[in-house]
PDB file of C-alpha atoms and ligand atoms in Angstrom:
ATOM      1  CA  UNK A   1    -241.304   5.706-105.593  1.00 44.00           C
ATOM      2  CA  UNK A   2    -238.576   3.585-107.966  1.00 47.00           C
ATOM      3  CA  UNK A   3    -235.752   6.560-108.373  1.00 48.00           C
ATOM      4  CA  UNK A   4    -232.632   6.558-111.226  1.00 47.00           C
ATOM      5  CA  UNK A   5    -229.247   7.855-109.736  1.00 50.00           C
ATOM      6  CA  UNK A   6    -228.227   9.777-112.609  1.00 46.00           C
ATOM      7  CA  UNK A   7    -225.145  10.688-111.086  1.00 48.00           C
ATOM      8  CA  UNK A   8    -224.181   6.993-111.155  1.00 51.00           C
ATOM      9  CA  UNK A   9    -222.266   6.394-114.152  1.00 47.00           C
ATOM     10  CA  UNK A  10    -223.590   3.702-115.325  1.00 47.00           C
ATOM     11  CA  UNK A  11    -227.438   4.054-114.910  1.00 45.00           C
ATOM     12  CA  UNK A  12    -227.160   7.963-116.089  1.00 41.00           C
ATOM     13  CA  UNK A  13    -225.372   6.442-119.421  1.00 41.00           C
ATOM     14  CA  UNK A  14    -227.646   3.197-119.617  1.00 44.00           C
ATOM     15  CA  UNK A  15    -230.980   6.015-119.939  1.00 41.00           C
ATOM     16  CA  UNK A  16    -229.166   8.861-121.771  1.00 38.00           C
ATOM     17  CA  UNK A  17    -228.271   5.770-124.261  1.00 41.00           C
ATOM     18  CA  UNK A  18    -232.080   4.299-124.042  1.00 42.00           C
ATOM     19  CA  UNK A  19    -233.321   7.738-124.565  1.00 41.00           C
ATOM     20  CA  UNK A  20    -230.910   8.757-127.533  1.00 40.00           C
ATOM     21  CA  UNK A  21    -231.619   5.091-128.673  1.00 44.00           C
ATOM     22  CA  UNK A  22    -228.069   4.745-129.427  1.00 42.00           C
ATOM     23  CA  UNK A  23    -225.668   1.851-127.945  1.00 46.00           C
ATOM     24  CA  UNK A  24    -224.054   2.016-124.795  1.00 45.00           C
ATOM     25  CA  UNK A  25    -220.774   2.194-125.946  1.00 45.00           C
ATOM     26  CA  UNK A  26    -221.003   5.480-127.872  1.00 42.00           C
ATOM     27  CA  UNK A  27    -222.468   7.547-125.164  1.00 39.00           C
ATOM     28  CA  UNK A  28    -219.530   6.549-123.123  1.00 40.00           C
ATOM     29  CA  UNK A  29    -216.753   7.046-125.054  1.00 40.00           C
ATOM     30  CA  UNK A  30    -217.758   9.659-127.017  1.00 36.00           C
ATOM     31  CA  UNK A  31    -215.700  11.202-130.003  1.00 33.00           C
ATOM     32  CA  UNK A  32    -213.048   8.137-130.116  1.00 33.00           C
ATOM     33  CA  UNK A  33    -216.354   5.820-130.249  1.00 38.00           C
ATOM     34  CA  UNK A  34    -218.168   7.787-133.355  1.00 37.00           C
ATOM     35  CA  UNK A  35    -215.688   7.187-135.386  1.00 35.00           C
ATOM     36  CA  UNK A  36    -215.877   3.869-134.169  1.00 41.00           C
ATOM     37  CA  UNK A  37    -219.385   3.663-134.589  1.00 45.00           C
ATOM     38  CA  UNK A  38    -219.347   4.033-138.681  1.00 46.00           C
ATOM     39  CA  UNK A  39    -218.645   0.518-138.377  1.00 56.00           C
ATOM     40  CA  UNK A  40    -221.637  -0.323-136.759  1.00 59.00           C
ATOM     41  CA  UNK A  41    -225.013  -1.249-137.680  1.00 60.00           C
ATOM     42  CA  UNK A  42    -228.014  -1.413-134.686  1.00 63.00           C
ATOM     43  CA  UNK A  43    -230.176  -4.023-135.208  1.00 63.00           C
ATOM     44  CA  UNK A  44    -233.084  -4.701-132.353  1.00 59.00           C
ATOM     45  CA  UNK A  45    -232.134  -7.320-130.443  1.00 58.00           C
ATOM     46  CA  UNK A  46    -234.120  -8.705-127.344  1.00 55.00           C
ATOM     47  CA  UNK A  47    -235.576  -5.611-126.595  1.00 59.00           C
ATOM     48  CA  UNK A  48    -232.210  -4.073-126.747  1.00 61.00           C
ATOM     49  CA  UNK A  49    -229.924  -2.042-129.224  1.00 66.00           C
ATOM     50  CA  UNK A  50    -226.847  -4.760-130.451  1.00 72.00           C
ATOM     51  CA  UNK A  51    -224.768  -3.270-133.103  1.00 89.00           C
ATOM     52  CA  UNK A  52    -223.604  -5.390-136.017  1.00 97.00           C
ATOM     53  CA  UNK A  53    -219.712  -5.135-136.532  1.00 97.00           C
ATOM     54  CA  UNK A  54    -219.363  -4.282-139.774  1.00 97.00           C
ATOM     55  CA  UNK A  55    -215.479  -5.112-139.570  1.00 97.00           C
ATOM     56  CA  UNK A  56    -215.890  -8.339-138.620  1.00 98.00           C
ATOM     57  CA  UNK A  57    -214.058 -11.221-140.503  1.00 98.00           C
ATOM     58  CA  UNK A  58    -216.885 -13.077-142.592  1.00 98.00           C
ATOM     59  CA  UNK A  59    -218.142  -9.637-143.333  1.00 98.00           C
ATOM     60  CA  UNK A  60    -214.728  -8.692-145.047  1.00 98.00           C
ATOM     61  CA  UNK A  61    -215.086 -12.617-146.588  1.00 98.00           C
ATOM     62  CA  UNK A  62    -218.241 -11.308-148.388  1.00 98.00           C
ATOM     63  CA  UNK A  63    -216.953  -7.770-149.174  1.00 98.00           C
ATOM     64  CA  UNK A  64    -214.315  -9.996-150.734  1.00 98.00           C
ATOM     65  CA  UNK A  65    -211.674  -8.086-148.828  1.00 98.00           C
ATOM     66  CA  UNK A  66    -210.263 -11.130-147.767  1.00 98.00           C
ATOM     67  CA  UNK A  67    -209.928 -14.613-149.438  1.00 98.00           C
ATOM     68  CA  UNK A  68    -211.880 -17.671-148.523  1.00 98.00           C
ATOM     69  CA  UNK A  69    -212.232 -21.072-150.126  1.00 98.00           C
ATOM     70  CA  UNK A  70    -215.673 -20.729-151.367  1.00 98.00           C
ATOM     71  CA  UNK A  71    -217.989 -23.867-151.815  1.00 98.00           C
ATOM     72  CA  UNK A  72    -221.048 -22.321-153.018  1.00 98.00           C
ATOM     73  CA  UNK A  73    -222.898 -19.067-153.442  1.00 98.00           C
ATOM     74  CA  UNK A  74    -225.775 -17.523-154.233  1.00 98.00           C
ATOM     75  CA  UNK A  75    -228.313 -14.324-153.255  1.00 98.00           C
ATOM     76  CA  UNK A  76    -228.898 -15.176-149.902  1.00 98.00           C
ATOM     77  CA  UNK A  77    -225.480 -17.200-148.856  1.00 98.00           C
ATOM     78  CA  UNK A  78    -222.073 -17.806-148.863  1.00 99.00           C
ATOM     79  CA  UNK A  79    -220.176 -21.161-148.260  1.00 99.00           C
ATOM     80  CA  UNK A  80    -216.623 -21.598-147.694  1.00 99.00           C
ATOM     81  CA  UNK A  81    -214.555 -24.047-145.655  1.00 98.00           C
ATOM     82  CA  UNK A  82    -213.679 -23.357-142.292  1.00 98.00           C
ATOM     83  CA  UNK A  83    -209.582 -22.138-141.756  1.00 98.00           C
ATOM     84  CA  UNK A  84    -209.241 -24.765-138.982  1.00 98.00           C
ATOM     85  CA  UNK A  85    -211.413 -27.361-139.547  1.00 98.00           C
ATOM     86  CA  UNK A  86    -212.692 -29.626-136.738  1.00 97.00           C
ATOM     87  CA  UNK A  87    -213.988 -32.689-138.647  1.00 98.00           C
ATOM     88  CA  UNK A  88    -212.935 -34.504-142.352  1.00 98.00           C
ATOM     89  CA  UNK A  89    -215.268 -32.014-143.717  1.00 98.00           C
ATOM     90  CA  UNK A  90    -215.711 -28.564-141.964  1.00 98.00           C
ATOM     91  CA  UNK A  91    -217.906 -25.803-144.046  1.00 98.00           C
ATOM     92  CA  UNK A  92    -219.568 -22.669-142.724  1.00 99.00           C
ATOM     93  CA  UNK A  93    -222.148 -21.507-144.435  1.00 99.00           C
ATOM     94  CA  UNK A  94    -223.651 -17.881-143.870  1.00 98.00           C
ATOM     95  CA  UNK A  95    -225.939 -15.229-144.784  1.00 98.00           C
ATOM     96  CA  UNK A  96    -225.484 -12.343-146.953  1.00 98.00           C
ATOM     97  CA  UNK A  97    -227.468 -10.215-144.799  1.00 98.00           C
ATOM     98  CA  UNK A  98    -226.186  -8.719-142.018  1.00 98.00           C
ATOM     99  CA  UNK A  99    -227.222 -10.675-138.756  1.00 98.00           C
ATOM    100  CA  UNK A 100    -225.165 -11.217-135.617  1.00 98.00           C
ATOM    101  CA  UNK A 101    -226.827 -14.503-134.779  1.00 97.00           C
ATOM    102  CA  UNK A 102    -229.622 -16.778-135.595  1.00 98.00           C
ATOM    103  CA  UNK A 103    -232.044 -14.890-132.802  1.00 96.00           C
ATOM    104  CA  UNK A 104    -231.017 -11.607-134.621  1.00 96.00           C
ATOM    105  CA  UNK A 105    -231.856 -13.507-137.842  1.00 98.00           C
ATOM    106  CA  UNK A 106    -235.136 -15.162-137.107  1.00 97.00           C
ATOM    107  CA  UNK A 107    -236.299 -11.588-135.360  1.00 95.00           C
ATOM    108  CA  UNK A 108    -235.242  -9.597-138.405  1.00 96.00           C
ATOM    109  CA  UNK A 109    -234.386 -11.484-141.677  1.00 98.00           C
ATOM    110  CA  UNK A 110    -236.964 -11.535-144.273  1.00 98.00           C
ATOM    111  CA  UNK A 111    -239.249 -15.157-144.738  1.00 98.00           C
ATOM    112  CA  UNK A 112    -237.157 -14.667-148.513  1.00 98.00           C
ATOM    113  CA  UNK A 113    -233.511 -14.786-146.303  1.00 98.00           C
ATOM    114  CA  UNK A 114    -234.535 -17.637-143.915  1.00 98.00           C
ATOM    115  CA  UNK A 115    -235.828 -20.121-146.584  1.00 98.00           C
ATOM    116  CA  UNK A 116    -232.444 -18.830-148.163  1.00 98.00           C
ATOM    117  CA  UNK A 117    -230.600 -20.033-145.562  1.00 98.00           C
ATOM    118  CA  UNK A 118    -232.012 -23.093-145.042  1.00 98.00           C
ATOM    119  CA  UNK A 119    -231.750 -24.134-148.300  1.00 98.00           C
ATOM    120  CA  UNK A 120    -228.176 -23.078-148.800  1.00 98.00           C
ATOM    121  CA  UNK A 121    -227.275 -24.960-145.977  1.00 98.00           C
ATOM    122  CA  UNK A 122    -229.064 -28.532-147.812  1.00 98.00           C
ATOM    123  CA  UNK A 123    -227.421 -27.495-150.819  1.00 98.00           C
ATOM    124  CA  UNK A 124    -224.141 -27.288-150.044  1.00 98.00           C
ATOM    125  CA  UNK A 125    -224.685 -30.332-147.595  1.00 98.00           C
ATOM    126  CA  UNK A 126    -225.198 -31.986-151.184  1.00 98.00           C
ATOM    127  CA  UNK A 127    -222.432 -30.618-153.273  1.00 98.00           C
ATOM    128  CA  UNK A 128    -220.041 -32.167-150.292  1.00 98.00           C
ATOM    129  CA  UNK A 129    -221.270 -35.352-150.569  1.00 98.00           C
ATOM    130  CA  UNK A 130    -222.811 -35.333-146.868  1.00 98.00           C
ATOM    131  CA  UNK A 131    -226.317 -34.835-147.540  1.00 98.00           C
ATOM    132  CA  UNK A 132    -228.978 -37.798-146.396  1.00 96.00           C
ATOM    133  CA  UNK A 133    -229.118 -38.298-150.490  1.00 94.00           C
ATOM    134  CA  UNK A 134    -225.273 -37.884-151.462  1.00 94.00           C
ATOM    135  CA  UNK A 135    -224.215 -39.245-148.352  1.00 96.00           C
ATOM    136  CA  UNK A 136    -224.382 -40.470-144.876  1.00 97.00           C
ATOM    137  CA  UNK A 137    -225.808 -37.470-143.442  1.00 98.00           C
ATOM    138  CA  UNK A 138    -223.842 -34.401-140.895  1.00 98.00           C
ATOM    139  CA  UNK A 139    -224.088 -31.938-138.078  1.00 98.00           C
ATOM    140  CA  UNK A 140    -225.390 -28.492-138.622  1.00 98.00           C
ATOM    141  CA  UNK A 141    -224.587 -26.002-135.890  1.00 98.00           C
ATOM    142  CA  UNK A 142    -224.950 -22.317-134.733  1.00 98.00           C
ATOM    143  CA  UNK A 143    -223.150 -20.962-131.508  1.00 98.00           C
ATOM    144  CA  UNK A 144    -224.784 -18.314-130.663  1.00 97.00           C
ATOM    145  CA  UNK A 145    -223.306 -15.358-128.216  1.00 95.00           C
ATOM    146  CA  UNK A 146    -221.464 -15.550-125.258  1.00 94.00           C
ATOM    147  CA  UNK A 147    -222.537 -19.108-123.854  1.00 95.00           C
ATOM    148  CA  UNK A 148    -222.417 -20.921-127.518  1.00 96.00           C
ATOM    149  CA  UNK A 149    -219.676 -19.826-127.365  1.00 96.00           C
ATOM    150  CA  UNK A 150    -219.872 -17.544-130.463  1.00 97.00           C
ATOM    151  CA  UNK A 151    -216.260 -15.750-131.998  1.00 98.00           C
ATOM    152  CA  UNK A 152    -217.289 -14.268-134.625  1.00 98.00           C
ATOM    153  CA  UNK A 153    -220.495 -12.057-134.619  1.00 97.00           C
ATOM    154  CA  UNK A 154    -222.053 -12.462-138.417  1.00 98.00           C
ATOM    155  CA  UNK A 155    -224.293 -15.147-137.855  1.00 98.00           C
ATOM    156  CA  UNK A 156    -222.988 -18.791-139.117  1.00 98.00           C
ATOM    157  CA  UNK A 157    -224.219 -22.761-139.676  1.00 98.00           C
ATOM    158  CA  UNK A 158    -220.980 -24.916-138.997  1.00 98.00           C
ATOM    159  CA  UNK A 159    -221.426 -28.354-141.442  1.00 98.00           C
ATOM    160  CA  UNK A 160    -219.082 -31.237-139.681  1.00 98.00           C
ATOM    161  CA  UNK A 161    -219.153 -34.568-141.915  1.00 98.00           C
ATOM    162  CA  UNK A 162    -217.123 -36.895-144.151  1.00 98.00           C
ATOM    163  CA  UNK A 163    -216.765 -38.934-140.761  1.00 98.00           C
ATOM    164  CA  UNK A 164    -219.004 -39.835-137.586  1.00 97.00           C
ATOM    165  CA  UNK A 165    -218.998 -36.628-136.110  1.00 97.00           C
ATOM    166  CA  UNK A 166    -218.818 -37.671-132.256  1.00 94.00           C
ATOM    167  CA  UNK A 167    -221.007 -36.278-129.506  1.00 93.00           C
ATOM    168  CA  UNK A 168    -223.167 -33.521-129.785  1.00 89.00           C
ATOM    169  CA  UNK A 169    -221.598 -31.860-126.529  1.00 85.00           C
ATOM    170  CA  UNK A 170    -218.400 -32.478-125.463  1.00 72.00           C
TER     171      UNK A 170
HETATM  172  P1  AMP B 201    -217.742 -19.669-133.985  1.00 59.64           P
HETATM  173  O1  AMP B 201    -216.933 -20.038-132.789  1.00 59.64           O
HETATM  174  O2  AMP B 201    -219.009 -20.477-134.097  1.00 59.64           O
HETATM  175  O3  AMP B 201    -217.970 -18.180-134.081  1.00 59.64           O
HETATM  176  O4  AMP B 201    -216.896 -20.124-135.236  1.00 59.64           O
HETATM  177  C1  AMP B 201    -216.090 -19.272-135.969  1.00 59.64           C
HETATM  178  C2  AMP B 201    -215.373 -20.129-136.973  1.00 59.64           C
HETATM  179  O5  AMP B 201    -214.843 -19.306-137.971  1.00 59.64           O
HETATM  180  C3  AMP B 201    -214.212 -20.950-136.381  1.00 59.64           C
HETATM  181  O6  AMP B 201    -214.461 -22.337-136.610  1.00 59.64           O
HETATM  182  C4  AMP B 201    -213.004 -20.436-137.164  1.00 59.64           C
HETATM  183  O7  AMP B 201    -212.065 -21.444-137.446  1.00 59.64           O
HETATM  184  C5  AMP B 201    -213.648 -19.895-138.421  1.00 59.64           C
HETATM  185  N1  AMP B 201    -212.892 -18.852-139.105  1.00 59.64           N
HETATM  186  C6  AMP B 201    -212.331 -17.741-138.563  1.00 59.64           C
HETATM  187  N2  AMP B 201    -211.736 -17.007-139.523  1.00 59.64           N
HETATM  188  C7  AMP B 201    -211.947 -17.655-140.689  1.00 59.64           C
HETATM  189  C8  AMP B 201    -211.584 -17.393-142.038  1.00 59.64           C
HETATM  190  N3  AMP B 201    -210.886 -16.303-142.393  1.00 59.64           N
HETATM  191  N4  AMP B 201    -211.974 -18.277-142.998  1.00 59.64           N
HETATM  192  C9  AMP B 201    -212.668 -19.376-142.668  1.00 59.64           C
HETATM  193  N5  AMP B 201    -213.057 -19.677-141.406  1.00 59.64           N
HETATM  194  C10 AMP B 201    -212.686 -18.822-140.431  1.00 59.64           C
END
């Protein structure tokens, strides 16, 4: 018969958390992590709980608690150039909604949010001149978690162009 330890620490808190269906984190650290936790938003993600940081910095950008230099926006995005730009031309563009990454985002977003993004994404690619039409065309990228190598965790399209942007992986 498969058995659970529940006097191991971390399988007794992994099902207390499964059970409670609330993230890992909280039923650790208890009181300190509540608070913490009114930050937090669970969205489902591959079959586990993932919490959206509600703190993080592009979610501030669209709370417009801090400033960004904003390209375009409309109900489903935001577009602003990136603070430490990696090519000629470096914009981000990203969802209103609030998704961690583009699996969160194709799992949960709306079919209203995704053609949103999409489009954003071609029509800010135009207002910068780097569209196939305005110009000589771009790259459009997502990291996405830990091995993509993802820093902040409100999903985002990186738009390199205004030069030949190099190799895809470097
Ligand atoms: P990623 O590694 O894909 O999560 O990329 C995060 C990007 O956000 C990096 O290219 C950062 O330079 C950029 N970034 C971080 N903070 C800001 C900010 N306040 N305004 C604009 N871009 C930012």
């Amino acid at each position: 018969m498969f058995f659970f330890d529940l006097s191991e620490p971390l399988i007794g808190t992994f099902l207390v958390s499964t059970f409670l269906k609330k993230p890992f984190p909280e039923t650790i650290f208890g009181t300190y992590v509540e608070n913490y936790q009114s930050n937090l938003n669970e969205v489902a993600h591959g079959g586990f709980l993932m919490a959206y940081d509600n703190n993080n910095i592009f979610a501030k950008i669209l709370r417009e608690e801090i400033p960004c230099k904003k390209i375009y926006e409309d109900d489903f995005v935001l577009s602003f150039y990136d603070i430490n730009p990696q090519k000629k031309i470096h914009a981000l563009v990203i969802p209103k909604g609030k998704f961690i990454d583009l699996d969160d985002f194709a799992i949960n977003a709306s079919n209203d949010e995704i053609v949103g993004l999409i489009k954003g994404i071609n029509i800010v690619a135009k207002k910068l001149n780097i569209s196939v039409d305005t110009g000589k065309g771009y790259r459009a990228l997502a990291n996405i978690s830990e091995y993509g190598g993802q820093e902040v965790p409100h999903l985002h399209f990186h738009l390199f162009g205004g030069e030949k942007v190099g190799k895809m992986v470097q």
